Coordinates of C-alpha atoms in Angstrom, one line a residue:
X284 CA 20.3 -3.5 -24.2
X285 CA 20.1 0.2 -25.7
X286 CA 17.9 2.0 -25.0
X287 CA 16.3 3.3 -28.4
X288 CA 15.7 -0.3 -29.5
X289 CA 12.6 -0.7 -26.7
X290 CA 10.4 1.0 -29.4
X291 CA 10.7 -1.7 -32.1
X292 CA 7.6 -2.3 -33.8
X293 CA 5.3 -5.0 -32.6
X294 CA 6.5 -5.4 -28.7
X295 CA 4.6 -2.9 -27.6
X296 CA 4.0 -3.7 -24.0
X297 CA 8.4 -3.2 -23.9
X298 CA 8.0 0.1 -25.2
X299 CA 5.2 1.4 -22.9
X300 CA 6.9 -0.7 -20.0
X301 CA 10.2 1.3 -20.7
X302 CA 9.1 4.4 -21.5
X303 CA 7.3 5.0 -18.1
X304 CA 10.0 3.5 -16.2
X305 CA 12.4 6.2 -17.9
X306 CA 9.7 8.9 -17.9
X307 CA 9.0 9.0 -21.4
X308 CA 5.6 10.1 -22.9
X309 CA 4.7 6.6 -24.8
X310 CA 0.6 7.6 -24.2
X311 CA -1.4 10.9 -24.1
X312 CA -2.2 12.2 -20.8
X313 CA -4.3 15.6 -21.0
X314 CA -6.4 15.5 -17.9
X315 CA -5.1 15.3 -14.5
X316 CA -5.9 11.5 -12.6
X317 CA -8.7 11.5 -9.8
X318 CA -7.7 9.6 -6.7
X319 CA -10.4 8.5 -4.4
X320 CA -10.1 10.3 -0.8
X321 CA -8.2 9.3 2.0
X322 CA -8.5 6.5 4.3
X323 CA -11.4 7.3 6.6
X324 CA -9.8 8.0 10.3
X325 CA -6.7 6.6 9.4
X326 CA -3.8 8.1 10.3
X327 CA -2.1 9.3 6.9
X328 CA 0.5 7.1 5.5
X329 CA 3.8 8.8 6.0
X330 CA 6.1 7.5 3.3
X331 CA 9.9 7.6 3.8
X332 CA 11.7 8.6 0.3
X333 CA 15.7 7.7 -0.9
X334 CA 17.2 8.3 -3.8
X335 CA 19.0 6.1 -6.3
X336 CA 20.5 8.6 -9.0
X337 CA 20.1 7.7 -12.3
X338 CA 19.2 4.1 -11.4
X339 CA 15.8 2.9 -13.0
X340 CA 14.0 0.4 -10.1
X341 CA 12.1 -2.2 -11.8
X342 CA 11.1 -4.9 -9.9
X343 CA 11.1 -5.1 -6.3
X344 CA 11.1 -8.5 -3.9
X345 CA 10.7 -9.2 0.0
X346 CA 12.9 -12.2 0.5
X347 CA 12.0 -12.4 4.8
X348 CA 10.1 -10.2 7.1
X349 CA 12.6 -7.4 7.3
X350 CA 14.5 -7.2 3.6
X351 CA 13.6 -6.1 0.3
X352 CA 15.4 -6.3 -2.9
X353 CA 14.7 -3.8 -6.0
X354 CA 16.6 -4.4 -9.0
X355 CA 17.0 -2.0 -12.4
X356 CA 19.8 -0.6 -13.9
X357 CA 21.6 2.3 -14.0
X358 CA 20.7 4.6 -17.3
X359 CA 24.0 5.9 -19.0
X360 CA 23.5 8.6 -21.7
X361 CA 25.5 7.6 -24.9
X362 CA 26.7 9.6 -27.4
X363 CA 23.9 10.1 -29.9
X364 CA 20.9 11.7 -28.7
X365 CA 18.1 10.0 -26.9
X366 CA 20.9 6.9 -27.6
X367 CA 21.4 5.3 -23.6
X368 CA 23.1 2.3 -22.5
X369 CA 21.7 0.2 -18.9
X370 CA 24.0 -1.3 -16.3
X371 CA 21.9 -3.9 -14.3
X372 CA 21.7 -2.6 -11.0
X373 CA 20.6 -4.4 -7.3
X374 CA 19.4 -2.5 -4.3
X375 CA 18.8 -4.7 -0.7
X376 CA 17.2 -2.9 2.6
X377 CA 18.1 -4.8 5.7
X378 CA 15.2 -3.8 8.5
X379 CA 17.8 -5.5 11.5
X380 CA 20.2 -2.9 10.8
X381 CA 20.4 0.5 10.5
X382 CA 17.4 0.0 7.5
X383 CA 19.0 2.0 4.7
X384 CA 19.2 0.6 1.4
X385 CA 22.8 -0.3 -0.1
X386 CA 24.0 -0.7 -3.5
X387 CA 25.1 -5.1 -3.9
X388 CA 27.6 -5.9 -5.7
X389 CA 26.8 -7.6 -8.7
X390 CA 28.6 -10.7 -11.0
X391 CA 30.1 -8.9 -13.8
X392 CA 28.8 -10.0 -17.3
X393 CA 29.5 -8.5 -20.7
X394 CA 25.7 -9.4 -22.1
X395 CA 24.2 -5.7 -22.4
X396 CA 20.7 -5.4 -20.5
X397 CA 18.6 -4.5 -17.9
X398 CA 17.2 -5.8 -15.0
X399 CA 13.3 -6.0 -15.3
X400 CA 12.3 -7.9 -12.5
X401 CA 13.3 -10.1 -9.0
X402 CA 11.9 -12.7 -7.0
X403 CA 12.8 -14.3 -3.9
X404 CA 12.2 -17.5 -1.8
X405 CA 14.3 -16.8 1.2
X406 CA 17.3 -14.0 1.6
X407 CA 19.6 -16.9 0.3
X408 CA 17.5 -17.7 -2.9
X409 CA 16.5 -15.5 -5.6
X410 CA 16.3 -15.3 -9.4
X411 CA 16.7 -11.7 -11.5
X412 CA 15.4 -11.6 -15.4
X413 CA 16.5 -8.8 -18.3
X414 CA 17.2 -8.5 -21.8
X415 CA 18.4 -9.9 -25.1
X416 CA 21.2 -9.1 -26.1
X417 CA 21.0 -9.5 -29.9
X418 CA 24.9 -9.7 -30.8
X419 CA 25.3 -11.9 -28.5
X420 CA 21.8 -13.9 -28.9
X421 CA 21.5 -14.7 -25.3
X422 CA 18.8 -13.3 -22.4
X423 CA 20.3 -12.3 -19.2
X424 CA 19.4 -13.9 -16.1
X425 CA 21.0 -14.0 -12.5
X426 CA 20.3 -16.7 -10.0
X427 CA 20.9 -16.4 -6.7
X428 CA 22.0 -19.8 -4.4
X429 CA 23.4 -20.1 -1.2
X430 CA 23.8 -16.2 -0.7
X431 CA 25.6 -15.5 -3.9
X432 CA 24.3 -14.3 -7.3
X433 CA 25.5 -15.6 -10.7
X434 CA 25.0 -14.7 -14.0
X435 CA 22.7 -17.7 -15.8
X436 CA 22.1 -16.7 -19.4
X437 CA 19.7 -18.5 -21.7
X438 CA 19.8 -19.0 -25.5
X439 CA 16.4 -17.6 -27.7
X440 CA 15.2 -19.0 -31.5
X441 CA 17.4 -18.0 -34.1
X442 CA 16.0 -14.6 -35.9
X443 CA 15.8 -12.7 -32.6
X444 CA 16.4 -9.3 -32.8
X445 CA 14.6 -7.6 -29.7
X446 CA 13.1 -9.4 -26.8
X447 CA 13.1 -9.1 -22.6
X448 CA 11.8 -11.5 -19.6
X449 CA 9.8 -8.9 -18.2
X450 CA 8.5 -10.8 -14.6
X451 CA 9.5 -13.7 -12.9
X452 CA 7.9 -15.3 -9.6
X453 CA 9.4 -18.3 -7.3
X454 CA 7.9 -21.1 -5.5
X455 CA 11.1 -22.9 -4.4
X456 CA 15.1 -23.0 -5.8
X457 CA 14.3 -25.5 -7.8
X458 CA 10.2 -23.6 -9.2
X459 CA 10.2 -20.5 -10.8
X460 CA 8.7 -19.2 -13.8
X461 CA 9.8 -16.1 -15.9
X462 CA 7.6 -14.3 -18.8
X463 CA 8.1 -12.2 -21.5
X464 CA 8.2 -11.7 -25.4
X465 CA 10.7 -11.6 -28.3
X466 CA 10.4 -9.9 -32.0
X467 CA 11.6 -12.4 -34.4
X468 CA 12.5 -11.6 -38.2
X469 CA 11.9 -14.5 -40.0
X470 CA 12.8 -14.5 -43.9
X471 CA 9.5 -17.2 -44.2
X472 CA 7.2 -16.0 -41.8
X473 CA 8.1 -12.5 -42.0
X474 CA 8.5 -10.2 -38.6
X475 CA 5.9 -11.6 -35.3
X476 CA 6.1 -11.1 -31.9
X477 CA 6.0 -14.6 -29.4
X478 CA 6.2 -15.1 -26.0
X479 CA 9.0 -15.6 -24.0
X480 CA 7.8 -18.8 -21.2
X481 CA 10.6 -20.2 -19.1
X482 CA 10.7 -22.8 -16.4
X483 CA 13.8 -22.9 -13.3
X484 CA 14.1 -26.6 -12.3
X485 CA 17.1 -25.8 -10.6
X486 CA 19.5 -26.3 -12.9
X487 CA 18.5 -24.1 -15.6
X488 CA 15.7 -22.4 -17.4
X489 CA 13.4 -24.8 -19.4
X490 CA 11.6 -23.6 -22.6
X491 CA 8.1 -23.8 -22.2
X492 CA 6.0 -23.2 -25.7
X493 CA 2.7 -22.4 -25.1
X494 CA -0.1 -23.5 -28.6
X495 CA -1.3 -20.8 -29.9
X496 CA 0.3 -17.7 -28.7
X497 CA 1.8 -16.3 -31.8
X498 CA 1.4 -12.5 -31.5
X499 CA 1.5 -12.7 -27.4
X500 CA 2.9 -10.8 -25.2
X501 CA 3.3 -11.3 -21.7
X502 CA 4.4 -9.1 -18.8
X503 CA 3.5 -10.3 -15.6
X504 CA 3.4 -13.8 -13.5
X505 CA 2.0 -15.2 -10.6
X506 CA 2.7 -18.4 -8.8
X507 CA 0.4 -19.7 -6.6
X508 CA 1.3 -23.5 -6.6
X509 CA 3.3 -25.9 -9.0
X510 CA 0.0 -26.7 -9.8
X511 CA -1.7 -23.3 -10.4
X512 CA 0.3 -20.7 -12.3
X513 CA -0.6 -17.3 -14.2
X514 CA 0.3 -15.0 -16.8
X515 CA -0.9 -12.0 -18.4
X516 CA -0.8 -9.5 -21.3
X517 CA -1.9 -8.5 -24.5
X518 CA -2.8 -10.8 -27.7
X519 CA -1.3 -8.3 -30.0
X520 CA -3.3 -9.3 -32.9
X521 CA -6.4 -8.4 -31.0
X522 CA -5.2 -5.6 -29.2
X523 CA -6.8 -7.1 -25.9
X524 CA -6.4 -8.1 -22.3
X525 CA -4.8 -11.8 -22.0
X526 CA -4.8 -13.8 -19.4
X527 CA -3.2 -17.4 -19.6
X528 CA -3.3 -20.3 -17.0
X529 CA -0.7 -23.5 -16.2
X530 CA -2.2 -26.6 -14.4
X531 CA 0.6 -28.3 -13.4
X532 CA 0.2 -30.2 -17.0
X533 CA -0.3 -27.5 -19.8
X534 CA -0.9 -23.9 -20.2
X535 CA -4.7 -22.2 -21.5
X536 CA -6.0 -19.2 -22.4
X537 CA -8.4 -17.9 -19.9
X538 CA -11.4 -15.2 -21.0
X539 CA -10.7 -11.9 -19.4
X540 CA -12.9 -8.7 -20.3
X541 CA -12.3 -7.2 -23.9
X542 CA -12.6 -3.2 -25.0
X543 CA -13.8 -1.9 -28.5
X544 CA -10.7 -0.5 -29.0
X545 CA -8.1 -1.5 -27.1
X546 CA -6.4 -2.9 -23.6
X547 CA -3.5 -4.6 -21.8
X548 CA -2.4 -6.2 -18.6
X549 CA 0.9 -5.3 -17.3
X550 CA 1.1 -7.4 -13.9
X551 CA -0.3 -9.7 -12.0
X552 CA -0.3 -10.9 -8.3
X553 CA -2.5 -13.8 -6.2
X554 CA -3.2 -14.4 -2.9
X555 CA -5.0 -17.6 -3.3
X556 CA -6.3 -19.7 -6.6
X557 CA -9.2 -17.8 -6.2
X558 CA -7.6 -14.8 -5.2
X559 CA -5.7 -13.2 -8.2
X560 CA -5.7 -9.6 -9.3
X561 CA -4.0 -8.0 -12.9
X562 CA -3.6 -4.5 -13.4
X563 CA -3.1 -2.5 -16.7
X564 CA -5.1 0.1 -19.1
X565 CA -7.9 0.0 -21.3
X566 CA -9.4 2.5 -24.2
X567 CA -12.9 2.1 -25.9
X568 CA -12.1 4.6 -28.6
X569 CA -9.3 4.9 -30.7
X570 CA -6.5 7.7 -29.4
X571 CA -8.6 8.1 -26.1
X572 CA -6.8 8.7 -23.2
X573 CA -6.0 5.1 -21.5
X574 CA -8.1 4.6 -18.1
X575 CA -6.7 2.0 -15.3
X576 CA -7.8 -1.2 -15.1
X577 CA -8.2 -3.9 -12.4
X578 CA -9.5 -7.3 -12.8
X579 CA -9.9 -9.6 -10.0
X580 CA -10.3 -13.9 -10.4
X581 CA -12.6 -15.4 -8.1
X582 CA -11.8 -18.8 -8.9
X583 CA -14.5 -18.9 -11.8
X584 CA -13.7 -15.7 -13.7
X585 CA -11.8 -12.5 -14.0
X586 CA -14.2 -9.7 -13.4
X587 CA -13.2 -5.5 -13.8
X588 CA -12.9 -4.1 -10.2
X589 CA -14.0 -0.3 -11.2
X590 CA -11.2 2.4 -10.3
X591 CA -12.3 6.3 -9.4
X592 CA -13.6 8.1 -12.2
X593 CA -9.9 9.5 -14.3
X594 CA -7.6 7.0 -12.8
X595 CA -5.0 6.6 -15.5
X596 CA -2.4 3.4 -16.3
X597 CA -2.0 1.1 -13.2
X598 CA 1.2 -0.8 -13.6
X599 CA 1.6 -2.8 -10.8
X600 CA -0.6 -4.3 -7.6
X601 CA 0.2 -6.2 -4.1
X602 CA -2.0 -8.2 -2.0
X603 CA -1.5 -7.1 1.5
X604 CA -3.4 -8.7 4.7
X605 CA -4.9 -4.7 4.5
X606 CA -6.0 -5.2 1.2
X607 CA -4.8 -5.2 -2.2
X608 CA -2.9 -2.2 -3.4
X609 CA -2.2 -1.1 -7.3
X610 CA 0.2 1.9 -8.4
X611 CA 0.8 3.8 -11.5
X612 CA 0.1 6.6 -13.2
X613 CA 1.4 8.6 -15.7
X614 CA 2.5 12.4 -17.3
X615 CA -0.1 13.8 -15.3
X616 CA 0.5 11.9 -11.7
X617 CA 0.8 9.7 -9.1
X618 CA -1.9 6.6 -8.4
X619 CA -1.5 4.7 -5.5
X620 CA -4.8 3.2 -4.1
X621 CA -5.4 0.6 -1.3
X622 CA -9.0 -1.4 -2.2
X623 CA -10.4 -1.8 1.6
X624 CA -14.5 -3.0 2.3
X625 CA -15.0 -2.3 -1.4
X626 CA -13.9 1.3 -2.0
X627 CA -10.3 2.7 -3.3
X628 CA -8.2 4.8 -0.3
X629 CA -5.8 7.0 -1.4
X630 CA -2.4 5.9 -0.7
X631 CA -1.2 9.6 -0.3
X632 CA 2.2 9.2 -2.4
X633 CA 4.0 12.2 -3.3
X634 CA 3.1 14.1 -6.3
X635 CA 4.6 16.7 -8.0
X636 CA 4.2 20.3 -7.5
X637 CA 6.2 22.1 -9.6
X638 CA 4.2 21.8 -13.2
X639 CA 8.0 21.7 -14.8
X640 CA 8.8 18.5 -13.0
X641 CA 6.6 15.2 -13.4
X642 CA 6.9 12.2 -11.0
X643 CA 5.5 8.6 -11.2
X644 CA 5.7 5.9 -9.9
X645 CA 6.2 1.8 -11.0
X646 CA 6.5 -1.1 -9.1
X647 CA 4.7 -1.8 -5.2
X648 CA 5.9 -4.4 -3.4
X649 CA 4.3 -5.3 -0.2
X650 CA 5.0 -7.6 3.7
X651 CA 2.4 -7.4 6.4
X652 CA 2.2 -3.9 6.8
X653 CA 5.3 -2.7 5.2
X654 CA 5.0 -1.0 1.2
X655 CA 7.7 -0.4 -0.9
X656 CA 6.8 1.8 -3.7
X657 CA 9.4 2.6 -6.9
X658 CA 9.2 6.2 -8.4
X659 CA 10.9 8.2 -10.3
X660 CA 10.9 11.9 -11.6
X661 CA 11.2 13.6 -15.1
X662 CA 11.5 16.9 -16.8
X663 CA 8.4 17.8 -19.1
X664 CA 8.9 18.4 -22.6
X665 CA 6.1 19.7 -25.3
X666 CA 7.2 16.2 -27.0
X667 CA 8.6 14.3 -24.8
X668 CA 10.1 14.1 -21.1
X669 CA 13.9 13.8 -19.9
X670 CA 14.2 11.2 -17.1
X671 CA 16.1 13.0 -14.0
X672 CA 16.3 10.3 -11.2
X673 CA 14.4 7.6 -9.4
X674 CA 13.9 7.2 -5.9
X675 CA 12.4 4.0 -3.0
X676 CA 9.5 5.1 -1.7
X677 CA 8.6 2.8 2.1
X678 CA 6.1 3.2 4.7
X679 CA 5.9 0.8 7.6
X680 CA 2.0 1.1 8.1

């Protein structure tokens, strides 16, 4: 997928999602983020830092107890300005060894497009989502079976002309459940955005339509059982929070908390049915800075979980058997916070010090006490920034 066609007009939560990812300046920042003070007594988290280059980490998995995948792609400058092509791209960290992370070999494919996201159910089974690829009007996926990866692409409605799986989540080889949106240009019903649902049954990805949901997008998915299934993101028409729900039978919207002006949810994790926690932003006036949001499902409703005062976009969130942990940030900084007894701990991830030099951070992945954190850094511009490089971020504690 190129890169200047993540800003096409009605999928907005693609363009935000990418240009954080790739450093870019998609929302106004001017005040710096408060983070909330450091764990108590703890010992400091010491976080262990390796660079990837020019590779954009995405989504990040934990197939066993000691290996972690984190997929993206490499970002390749073309040659227009600000043009960029992205080479999907697979990083796998191997505890039982010498614990470095390696670059896999992937399946060639000649469908142009990222990697947004990966799941695992064991270090044998796995499933990878990306873009569309408009000339070729197919989305790319890659399944993994048996220890090998292979490229599985999947066909989208006629009139397509931008579109991405943006999260996927596993149950079993033969379970898994992938979300996005796609723009479609329809000569009758003009230009709309829809979501993108799909089902593995393990064979191949099942279109799922959900009533309703014209003007959806969705960007993050949990599964907790076949039976018991979420999705979030942001009714477009509305310019609000949505959060949807599967059964085992049918899918239904679910009331989440609305803003006067504006909000969306960006991911999404569970550690129970009544256990599930979505992260994103939120504004009550127009062109006011976004603050992070956090809403937590108790099995009856999704309630707002209140961050420290200036925390800015949260983009992703873990459940950990230390407590649940969301990431984010923006122009102005790093947030990493760790809920624990009902009060945010500061995660203590690296922030920048040099005031010509941003870094952020986008994906957490967690297992028992282990955290896996993606970042990247960027130049600052008075318009925009210039993505440098990204980096994995782990701590063992």
């Amino acid at each position: 997928m190129r890169g200047n066609s993540r800003s096409l007009p009605g999928v907005a939560v693609l363009a935000i999602a990418t240009a954080i990812a790739l450093g870019g300046s998609a929302l106004a920042s001017p005040a710096g983020a408060a983070e909330a003070a450091p764990a108590g007594s703890g010992r400091p988290l010491v976080w262990n830092e390796t660079s990837v280059g020019t590779v954009s980490i995405q989504g990040l998995a934990e197939p066993d107890g000691h290996t972690t995948w984190a997929s993206g792609m490499k970002v390749v400058e073309g040659g227009a300005p600000g043009f960029v092509t992205f080479i999907p791209a697979l990083y796998s960290r191997d505890l039982r060894g010498v614990g470095g992370w390696r670059r896999v070999t992937l399946p060639s494919t000649t469908v142009d497009s990222r990697l947004n996201d990966v799941d695992a159910v064991s270090a044998n089974v796995g499933f990878m989502v990306g873009d569309l690829d408009s000339k070729a009007g197919v989305l790319l996926t890659e399944v993994r079976e048996r220890g090998t990866w292979r490229v599985v692409t999947d066909a989208v409605d006629a009139g397509a002309i931008a579109g991405s799986l943006l999260a996927v989540d596993a149950l079993t080889a033969k379970n898994a459940w992938a979300v996005g949106d796609v723009q479609i240009d329809s000569p009758e019903e003009g230009s709309y955005v829809k979501p993108l649902v799909r089902n593995w049954d393990g064979a191949r990805w099942r279109h799922v339509d959900i009533p309703g949901s014209k003007n959806w997008s969705l960007s993050g998915a949990t599964a907790v059982s076949a039976k018991n299934v979420w999705a979030v993101g942001t009714d477009n028409a509305q310019g609000q929070p949505l959060t949807v729900h599967y059964d085992g039978v049918s899918w239904k919207r679910v009331p989440a908390p609305s803003y006067k002006d504006s909000g969306i949810l960006i991911n999404v994790t569970s550690g129970s049915g009544r256990d599930v926690w979505a992260v994103g932003w939120y504004r009550e006036e127009e062109k006011e800075r976004p603050r992070g949001l956090v809403l937590h499902y108790d099995g009856r409703k999704w309630n707002e979980v209140p961050l420290p005062a200036g925390t800015f976009m949260v983009t992703s969130v873990a459940a950990t058997r230390n407590g649940v942990v969301v990431v984010g940030g923006g122009d102005d900084g790093v947030v990493g916070l760790r809920l624990v007894g009902g009060k945010w701990r500061s995660l203590g991830l690296p922030q920048s010090d040099d005031p010509r030099t941003g870094r952020g951070v986008w994906t957490v992945s967690a297992s028992g006490n282990r955290l896996t954190v993606s970042g990247y850094t960027f130049l600052v511009g008075d318009d925009s920034n210039e993505f440098v490089s990204s980096s994995l971020l782990t701590t063992d504690r």
